[in-house]
Coordinates of C-alpha atoms in Angstrom, one line a residue:
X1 CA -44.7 31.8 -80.2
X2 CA -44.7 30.3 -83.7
X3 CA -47.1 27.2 -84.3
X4 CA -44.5 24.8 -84.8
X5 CA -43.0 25.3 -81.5
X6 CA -46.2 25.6 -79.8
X7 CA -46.9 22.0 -80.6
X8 CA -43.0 20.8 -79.9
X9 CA -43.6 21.7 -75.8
X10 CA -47.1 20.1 -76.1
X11 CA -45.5 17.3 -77.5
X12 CA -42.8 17.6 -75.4
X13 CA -45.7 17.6 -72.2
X14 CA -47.5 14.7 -73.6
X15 CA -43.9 13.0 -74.0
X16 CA -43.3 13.9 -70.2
X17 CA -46.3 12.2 -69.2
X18 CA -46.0 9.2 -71.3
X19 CA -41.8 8.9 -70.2
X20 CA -40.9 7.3 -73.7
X21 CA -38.3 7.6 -76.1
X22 CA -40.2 10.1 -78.5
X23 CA -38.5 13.2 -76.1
X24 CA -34.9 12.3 -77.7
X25 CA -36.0 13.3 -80.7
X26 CA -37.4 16.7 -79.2
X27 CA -34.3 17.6 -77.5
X28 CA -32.1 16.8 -80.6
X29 CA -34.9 18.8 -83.0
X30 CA -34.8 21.8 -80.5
X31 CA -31.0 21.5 -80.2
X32 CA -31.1 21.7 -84.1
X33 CA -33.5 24.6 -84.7
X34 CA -32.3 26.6 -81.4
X35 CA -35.2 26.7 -79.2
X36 CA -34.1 26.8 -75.6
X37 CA -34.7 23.4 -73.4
X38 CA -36.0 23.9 -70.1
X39 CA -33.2 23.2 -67.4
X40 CA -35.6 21.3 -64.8
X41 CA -36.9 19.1 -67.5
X42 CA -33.2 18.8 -68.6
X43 CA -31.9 17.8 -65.1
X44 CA -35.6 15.4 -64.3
X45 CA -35.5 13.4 -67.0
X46 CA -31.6 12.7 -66.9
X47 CA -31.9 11.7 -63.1
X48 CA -34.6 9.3 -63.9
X49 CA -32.7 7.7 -66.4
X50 CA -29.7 7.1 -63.6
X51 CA -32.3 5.6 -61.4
X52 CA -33.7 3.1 -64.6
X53 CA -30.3 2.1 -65.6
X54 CA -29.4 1.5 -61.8
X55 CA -25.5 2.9 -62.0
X56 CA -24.4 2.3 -58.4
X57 CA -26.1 -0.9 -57.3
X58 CA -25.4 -2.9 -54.1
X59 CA -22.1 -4.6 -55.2
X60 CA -22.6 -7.2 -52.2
X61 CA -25.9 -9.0 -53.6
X62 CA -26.7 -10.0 -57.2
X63 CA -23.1 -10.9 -57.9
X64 CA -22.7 -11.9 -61.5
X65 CA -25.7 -9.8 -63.1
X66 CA -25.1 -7.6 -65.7
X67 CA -26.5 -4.8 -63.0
X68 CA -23.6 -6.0 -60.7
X69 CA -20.7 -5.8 -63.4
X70 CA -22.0 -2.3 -64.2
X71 CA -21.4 -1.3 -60.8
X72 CA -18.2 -3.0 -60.4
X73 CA -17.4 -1.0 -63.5
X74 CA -18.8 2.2 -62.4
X75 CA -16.5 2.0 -59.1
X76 CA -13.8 1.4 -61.1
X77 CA -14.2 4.3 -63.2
X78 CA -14.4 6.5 -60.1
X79 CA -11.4 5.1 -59.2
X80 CA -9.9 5.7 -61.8
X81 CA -10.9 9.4 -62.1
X82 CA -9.8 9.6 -58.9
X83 CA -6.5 8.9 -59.3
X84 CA -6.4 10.3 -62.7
X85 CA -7.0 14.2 -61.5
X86 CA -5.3 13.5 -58.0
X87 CA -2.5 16.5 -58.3
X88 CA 0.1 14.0 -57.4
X89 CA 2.0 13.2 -53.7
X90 CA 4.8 15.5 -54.0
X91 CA 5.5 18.1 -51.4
X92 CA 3.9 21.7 -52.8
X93 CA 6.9 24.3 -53.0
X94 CA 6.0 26.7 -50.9
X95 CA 8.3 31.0 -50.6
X96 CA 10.7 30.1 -48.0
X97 CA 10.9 32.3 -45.0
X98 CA 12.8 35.7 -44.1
X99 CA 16.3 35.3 -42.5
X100 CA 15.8 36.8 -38.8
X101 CA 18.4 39.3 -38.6
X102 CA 20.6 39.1 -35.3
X103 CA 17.9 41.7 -32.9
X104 CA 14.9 39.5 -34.4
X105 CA 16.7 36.2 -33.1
X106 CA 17.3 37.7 -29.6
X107 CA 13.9 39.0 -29.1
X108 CA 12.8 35.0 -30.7
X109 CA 14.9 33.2 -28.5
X110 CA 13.9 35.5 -25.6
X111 CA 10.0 33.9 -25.9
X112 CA 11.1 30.5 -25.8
X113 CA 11.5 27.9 -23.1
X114 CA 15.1 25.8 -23.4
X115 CA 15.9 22.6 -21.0
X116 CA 17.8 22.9 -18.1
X117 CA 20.4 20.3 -19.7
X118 CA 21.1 22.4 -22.2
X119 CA 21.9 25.5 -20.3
X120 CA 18.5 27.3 -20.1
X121 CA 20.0 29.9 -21.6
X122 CA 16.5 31.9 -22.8
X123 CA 14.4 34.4 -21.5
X124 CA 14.6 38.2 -21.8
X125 CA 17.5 38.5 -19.1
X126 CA 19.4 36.1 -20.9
X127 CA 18.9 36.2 -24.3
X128 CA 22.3 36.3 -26.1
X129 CA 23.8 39.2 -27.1
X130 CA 27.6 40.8 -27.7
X131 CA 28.0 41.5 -23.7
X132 CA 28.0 37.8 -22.9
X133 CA 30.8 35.5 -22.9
X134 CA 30.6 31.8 -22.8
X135 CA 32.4 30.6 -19.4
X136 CA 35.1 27.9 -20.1
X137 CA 33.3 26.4 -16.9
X138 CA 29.9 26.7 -15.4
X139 CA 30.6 27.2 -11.1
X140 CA 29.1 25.2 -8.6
X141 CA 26.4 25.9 -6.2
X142 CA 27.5 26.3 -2.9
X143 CA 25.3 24.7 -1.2
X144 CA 22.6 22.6 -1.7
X145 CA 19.7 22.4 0.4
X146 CA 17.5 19.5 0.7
X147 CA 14.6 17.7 2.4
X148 CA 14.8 13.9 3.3
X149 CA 12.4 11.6 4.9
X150 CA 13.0 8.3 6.8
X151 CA 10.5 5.6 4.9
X152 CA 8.9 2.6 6.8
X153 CA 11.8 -0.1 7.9
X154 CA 14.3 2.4 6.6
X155 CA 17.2 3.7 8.9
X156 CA 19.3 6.6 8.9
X157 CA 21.8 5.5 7.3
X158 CA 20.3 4.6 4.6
X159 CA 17.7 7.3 4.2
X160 CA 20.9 9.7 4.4
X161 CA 23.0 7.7 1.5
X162 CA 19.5 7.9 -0.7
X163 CA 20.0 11.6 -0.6
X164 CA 23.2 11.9 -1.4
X165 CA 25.4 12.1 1.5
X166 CA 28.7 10.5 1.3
X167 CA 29.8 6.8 2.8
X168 CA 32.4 8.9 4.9
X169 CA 29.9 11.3 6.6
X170 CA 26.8 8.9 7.0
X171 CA 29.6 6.6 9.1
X172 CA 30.4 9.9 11.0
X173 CA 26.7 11.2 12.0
X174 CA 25.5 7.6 12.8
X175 CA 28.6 7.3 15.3
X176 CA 28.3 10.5 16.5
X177 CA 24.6 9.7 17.1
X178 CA 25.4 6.7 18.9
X179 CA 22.8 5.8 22.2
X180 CA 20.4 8.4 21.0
X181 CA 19.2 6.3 17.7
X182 CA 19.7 3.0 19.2
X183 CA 15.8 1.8 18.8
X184 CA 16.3 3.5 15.3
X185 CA 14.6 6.6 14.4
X186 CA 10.8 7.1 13.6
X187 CA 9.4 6.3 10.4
X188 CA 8.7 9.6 8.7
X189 CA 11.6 11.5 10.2
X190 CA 12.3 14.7 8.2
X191 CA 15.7 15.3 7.5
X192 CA 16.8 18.6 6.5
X193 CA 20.0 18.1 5.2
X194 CA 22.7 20.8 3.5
X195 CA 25.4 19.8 1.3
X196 CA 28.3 21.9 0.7
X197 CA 30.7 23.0 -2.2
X198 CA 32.9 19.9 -3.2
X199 CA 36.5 19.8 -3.5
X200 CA 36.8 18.8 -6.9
X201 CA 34.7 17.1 -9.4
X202 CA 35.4 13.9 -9.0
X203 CA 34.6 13.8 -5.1
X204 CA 31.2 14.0 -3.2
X205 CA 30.0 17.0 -1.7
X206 CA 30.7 17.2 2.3
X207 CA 27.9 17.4 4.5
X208 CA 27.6 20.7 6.1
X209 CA 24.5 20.3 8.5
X210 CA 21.5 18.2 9.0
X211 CA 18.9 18.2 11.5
X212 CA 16.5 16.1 12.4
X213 CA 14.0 14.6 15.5
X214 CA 16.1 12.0 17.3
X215 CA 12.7 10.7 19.3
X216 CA 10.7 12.7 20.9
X217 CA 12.6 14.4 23.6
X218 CA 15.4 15.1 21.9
X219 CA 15.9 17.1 18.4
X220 CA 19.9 17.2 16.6
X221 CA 21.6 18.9 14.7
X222 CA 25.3 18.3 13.2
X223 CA 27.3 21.0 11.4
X224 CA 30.6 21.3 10.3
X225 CA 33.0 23.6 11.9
X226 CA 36.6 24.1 10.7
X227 CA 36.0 21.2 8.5
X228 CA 34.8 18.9 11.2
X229 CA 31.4 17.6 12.0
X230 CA 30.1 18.6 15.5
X231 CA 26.9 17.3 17.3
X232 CA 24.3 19.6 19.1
X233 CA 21.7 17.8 21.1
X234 CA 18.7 19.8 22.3
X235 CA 16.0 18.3 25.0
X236 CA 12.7 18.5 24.5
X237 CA 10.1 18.9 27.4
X238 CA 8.2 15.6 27.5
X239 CA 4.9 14.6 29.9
X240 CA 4.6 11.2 29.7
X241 CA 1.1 11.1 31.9
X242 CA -1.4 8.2 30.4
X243 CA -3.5 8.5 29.0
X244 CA -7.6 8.1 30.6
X245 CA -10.1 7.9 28.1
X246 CA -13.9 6.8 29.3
X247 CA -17.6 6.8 27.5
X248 CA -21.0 5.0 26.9
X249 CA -21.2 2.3 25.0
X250 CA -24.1 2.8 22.2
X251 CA -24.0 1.1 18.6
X252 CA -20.8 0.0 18.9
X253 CA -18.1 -0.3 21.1
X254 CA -15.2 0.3 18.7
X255 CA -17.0 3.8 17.0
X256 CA -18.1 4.9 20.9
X257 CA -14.2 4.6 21.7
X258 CA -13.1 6.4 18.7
X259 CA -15.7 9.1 19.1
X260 CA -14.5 9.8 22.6
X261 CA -10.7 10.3 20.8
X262 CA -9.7 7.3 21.9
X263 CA -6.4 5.9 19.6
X264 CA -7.1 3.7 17.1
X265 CA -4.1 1.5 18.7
X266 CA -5.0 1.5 22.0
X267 CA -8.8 0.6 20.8
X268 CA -7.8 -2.7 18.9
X269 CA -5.7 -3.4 22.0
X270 CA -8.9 -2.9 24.7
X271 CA -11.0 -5.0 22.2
X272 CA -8.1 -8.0 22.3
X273 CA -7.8 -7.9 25.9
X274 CA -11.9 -7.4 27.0
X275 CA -12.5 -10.7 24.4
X276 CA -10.4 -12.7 26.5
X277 CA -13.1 -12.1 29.7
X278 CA -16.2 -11.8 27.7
X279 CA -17.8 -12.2 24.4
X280 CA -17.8 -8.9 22.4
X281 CA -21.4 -9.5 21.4
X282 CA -22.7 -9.5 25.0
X283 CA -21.4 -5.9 25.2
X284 CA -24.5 -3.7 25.6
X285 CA -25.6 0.0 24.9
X286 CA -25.2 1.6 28.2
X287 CA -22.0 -0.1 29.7
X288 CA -18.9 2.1 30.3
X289 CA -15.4 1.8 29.1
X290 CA -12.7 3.0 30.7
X291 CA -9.4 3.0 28.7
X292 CA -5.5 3.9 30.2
X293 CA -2.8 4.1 27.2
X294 CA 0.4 5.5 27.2
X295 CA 0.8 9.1 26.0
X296 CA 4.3 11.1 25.5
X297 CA 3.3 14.9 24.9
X298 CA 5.9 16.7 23.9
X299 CA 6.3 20.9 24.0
X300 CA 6.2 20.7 21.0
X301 CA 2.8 19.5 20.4
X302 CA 3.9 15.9 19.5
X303 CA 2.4 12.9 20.7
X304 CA 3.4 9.2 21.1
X305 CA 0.7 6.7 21.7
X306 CA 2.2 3.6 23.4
X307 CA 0.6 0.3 24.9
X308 CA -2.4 -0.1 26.5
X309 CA -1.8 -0.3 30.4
X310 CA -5.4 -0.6 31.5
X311 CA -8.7 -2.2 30.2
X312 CA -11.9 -1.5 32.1
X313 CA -15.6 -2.4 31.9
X314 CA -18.7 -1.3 34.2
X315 CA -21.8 -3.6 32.7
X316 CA -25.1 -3.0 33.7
X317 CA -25.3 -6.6 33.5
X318 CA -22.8 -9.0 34.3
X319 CA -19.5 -9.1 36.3
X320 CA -17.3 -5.8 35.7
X321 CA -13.7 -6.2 34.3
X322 CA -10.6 -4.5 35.9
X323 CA -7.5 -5.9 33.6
X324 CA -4.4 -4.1 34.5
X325 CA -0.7 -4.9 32.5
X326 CA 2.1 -6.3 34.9
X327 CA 5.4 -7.3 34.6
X328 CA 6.2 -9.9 37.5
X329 CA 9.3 -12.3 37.1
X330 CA 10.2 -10.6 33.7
X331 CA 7.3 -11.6 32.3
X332 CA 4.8 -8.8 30.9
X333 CA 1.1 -10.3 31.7
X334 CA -2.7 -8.9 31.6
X335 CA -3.8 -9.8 35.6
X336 CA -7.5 -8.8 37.2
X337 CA -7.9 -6.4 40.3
X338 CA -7.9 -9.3 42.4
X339 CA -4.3 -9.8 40.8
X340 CA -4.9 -13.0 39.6
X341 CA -3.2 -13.6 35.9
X342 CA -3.7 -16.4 33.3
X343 CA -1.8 -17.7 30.5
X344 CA -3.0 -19.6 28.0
X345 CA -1.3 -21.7 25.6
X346 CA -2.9 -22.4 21.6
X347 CA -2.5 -25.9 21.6
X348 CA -4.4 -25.5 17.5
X349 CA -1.8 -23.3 15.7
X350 CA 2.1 -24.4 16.6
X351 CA 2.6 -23.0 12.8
X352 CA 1.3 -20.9 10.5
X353 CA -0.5 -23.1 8.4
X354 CA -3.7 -24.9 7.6
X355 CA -4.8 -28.3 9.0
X356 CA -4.8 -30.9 6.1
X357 CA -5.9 -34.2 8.3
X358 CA -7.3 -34.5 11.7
X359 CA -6.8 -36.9 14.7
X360 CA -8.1 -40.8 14.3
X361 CA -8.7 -43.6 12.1
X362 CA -7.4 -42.9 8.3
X363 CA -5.8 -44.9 5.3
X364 CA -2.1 -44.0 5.5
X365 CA -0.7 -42.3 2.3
X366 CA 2.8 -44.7 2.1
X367 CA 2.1 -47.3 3.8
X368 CA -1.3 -48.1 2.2
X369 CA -3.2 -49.8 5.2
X370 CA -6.0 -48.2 7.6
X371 CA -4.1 -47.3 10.8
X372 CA -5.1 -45.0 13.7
X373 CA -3.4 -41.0 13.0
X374 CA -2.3 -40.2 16.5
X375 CA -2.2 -36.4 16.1
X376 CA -2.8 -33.3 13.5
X377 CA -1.4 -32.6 10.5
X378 CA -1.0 -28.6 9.4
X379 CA 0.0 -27.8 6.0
X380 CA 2.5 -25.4 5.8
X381 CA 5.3 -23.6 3.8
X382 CA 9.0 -25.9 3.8
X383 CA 11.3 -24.4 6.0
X384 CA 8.2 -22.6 7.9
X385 CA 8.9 -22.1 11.6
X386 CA 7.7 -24.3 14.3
X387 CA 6.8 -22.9 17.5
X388 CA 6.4 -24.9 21.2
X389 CA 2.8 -24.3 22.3
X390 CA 3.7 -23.7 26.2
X391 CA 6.5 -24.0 27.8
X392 CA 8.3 -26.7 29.0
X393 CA 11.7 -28.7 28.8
X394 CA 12.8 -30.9 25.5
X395 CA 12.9 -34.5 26.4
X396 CA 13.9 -36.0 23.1
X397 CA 15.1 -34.3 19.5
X398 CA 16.6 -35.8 16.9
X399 CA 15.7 -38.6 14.3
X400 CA 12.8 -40.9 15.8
X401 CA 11.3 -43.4 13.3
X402 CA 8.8 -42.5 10.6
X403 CA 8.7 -39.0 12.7
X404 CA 11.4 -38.1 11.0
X405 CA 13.2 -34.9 12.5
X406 CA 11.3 -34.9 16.2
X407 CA 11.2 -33.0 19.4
X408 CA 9.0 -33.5 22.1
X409 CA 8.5 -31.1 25.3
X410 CA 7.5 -32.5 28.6
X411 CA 5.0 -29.6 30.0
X412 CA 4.5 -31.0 33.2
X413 CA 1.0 -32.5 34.7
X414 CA 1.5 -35.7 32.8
X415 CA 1.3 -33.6 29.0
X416 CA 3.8 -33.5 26.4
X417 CA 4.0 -32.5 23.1
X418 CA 5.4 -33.7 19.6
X419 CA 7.0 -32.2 16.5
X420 CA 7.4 -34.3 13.5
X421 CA 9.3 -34.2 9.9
X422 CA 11.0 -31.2 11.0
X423 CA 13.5 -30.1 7.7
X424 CA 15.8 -28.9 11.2
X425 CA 15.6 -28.9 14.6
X426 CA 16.0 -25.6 16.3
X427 CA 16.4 -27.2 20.0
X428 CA 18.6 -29.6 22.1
X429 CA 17.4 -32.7 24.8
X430 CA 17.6 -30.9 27.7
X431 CA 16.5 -27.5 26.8
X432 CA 14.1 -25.3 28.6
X433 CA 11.4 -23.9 25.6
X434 CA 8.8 -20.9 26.7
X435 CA 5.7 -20.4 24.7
X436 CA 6.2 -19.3 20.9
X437 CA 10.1 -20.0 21.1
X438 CA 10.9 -21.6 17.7
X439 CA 12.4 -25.2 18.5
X440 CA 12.0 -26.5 14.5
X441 CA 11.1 -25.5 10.7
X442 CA 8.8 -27.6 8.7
X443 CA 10.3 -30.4 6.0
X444 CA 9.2 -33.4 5.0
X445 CA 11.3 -36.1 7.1
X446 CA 10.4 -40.0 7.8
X447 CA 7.4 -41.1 6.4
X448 CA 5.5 -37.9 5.0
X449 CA 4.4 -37.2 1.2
X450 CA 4.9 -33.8 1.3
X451 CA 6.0 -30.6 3.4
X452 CA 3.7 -30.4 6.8
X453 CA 3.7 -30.5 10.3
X454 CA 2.7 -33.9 12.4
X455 CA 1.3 -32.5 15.9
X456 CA 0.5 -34.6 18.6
X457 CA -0.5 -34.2 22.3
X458 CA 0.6 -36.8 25.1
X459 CA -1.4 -37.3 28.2
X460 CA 0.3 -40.0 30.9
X461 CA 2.2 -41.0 27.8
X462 CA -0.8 -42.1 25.4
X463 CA -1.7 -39.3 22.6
X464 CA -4.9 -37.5 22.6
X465 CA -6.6 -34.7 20.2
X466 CA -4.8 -31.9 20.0
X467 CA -7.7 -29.9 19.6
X468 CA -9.5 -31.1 22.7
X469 CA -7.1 -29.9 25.4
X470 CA -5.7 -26.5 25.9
X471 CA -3.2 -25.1 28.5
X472 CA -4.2 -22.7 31.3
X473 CA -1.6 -21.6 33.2
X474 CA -2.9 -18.9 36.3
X475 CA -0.2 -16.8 38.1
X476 CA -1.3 -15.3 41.3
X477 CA 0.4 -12.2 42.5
X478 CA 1.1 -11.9 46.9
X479 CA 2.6 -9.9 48.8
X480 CA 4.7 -7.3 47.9
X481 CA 4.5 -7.2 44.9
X482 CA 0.2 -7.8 45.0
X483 CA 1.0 -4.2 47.0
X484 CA 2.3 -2.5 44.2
X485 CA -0.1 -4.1 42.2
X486 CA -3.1 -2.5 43.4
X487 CA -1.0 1.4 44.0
X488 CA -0.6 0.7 40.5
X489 CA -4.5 0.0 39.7
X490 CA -5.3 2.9 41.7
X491 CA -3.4 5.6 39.9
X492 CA -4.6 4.6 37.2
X493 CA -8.5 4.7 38.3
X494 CA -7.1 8.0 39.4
X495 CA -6.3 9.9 36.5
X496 CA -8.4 12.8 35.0
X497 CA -10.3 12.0 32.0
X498 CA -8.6 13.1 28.7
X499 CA -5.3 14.4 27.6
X500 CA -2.9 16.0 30.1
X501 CA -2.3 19.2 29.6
X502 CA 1.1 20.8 31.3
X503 CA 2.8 22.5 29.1
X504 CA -0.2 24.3 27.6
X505 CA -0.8 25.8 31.5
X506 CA 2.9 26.8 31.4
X507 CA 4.6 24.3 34.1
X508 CA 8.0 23.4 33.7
X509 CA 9.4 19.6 33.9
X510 CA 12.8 18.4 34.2
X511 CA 13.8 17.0 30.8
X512 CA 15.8 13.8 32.7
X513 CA 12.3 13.4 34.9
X514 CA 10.4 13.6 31.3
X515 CA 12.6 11.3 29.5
X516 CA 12.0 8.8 32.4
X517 CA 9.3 6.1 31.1
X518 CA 5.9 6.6 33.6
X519 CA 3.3 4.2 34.3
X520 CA 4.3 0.5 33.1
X521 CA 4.1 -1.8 36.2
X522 CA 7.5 -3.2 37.5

């Protein structure tokens, strides 16, 4: 290496080192005489320039320096370039594709998938090809079969127009039906309904069969013969034995019951009917229950659990409870073994509602003076019903003072009842109310501020609190009917534990004897 260039790259190190201006004048001297510049030194020196000069500062601080308007420029530049070799927004031509010849079209259309509406006309039976003809009009279906279902306070008739059975036939099958839906059918009824082939376009289709479970002793079916609708009724084999279900109290009462198989139903109905003897909580680990429901088994393997007809319980401490359901004078009562019934009436709830002022002294809201509030005042909905507490006859209703709207019941044994600023009176003077008969609504009659219900309870004819007296009314059965009473207790203490089993042991029962209701008093 020549002399002279020897001492260029030593000046060009000692240039390096010092990082001053002297190496612009070796790069432009070697770029003059030919010598080669080293790449790295090239590429080092102009990155440390970038970072002196500082091209792409922080454009959000030092706003206003010469560093920041040499940014703003530098972004604008990129911009700029950007935009300047950008090859533009227009679409990029592209060779446009082959024209399918008719056999490739077939065979295209025979992979795809087209809507129903539009015919469905794809797949590889039905791709198009010269051997088929378009029809002038597409035929009907025959028949169409379908599956309907009776939804909670739904009826027949209704369930049957939702599925397309016309006005004219749903009038026919409901008539035809007659006595055998008369309680309505079941929630949850499956219909299986077919539809035939209409007359013409413009009419509904006719109704060619449907079947379905009347209750549960009897299964339908109507079909259309010769163009008119006939009714096949087939009896089902019911057992209609309670019934028994008994077990140990351990945690709980409720869980022990359900464990057994006990109904959830007829549980929540033991519970309601035990809590009127004793507190629930006193109920201990190691007492007995002894549960008699209702049960209709059908052949088919269908079950109906109805009311609860018997409530026992053995304590290991305590008085035991026999509670048997009666009907005596038309009146459907829980009595004891010793067939001895009570009644009771809720003196605190005559509607539904909430109580907004209690019984004595208060300031009175129109009036404006401190006077004594001679009953209870419940809150409630306008137009809300009113219900008599117990019953008893109506001695007065009709307009009465700042009462507004009133009734009052005479219960006998010197108490009696009022109703006031009734919105209307559901009762006449004279009239014999039972308990939970409505005899008003709510309104806000006479001198009242708002929409409630003023209760108040008459002893000898001078009010008392409402909530301090409630109404026991005991019936005692004799005779007779105490006779039947106790048969009645005793086949039920009689029954075999758990459910009956007839039909699965192959006995036969009259159909009339099963459709006969077993095992609910007089």
């Amino acid at each position: 290496m020549p002399l002279g260039v020897a001492g260029l790259f030593q000046d060009n190190q000692v240039g390096f080192q010092q990082g001053g201006a002297p190496m612009s004048l070796w790069m432009a001297e070697s770029l003059r005489r030919g010598v080669p510049i080293p790449t790295r030194d090239w590429r080092m020196r102009l990155r440390d320039w970038a970072e002196d000069v500082e091209l792409v500062p922080d454009l959000g601080q030092r706003i206003g320096s010469r560093t920041w308007f040499r940014g703003l420029a530098t972004c604008f530049g990129l911009c700029a370039s950007a935009l300047y070799l950008s090859p533009g927004f227009q679409p990029v031509p592209g060779a446009p594709g082959p024209t399918l010849s008719d056999a490739q079209y077939d065979e295209v259309r025979s992979q795809m998938i087209t809507p129903l509406a539009l015919g469905g006309d794809s797949g590889h039976r039905m791709g198009s090809t010269d051997a088929v003809q378009p029809l002038r009009e597409t035929p009907e279906r025959p028949q169409i079969e379908l599956s309907a279902q009776v939804g909670s306070s739904d009826t027949l008739a209704r369930a049957l127009s939702r599925a397309g059975v016309s006005s004219a036939d749903v009038a026919a099958v409901v008539g035809m039906a007659g006595a055998d839906i008369a309680g309505g059918v079941k929630p949850g009824t499956r219909l299986n309904i077919v539809l035939g082939r209409r007359a013409s376009r413009d009419r509904p289709r006719p109704l060619d069969k449907l079947a379905f479970r009347a209750r549960l002793d009897l299964d339908m079916t109507f079909e259309r013969l010769g163009g008119v609708l006939s009714v096949q009724r087939v009896p089902i084999r019911v057992d209609n034995t309670p019934l028994r279900i008994q077990g140990v109290v351990g945690d709980s009462i409720y869980r022990s019951a359900r464990a057994a198989g006990a109904p959830p139903k007829a549980v929540q109905a033991f519970l309601r009917v035990i809590a009127k003897q004793v507190d629930l909580g006193s109920i201990a680990a190691g007492d007995r229950y002894d549960i008699v429901t209702e049960y209709r088994q059908a052949e088919t393997g269908d079950v109906e659990v109805g009311e609860l007809l018997y409530a026992g319980l053995k304590r290991a401490r305590g008085k035991d409870i026999d509670m048997v359901k009666w009907t005596s004078n038309g009146r459907t009562e829980w009595y004891e073994a010793s067939g001895v019934g009570e009644r009771r009436g809720v003196l605190s709830a005559p509607v539904a509602g909430r109580m907004s002022s209690g019984y004595g002294q208060r300031r009175h809201p129109i009036l404006g003076y401190t006077r004594m509030h001679a009953g209870v005042d419940f809150a409630a909905r306008y137009g809300s019903p009113i219900y008599a507490v117990t019953d008893g006859v109506v001695s007065f209703a009709g307009r009465h003072g700042g009462h507004g709207n009133y009734v009052r019941i005479q219960h006998g044994g010197g108490l009696a009842t009022g109703y006031a600023h009734m919105s209307r009176i559901a009762a006449a003077s004279g009239q014999r109310v039972r308990r939970g008969q409505v005899i008003g609504y709510v309104g806000s009659t006479g001198l009242s501020t708002g929409p409630h219900l003023h209760y108040e309870l008459y002893r000898n004819g001078k009010t008392v609190n409402p909530l301090s007296v409630k109404f026991t009314t005991t019936a005692q059965l004799a005779g007779r009917e105490l006779t039947e009473f106790r048969a009645k207790l005793a086949a039920y203490k009689g029954l075999a534990v758990g459910a009956h089993q007839r039909f699965a042991q192959g006995a036969e029962q009259d159909p009339a004897q099963a459709a006969a209701p077993v095992g609910r008093g007089r």
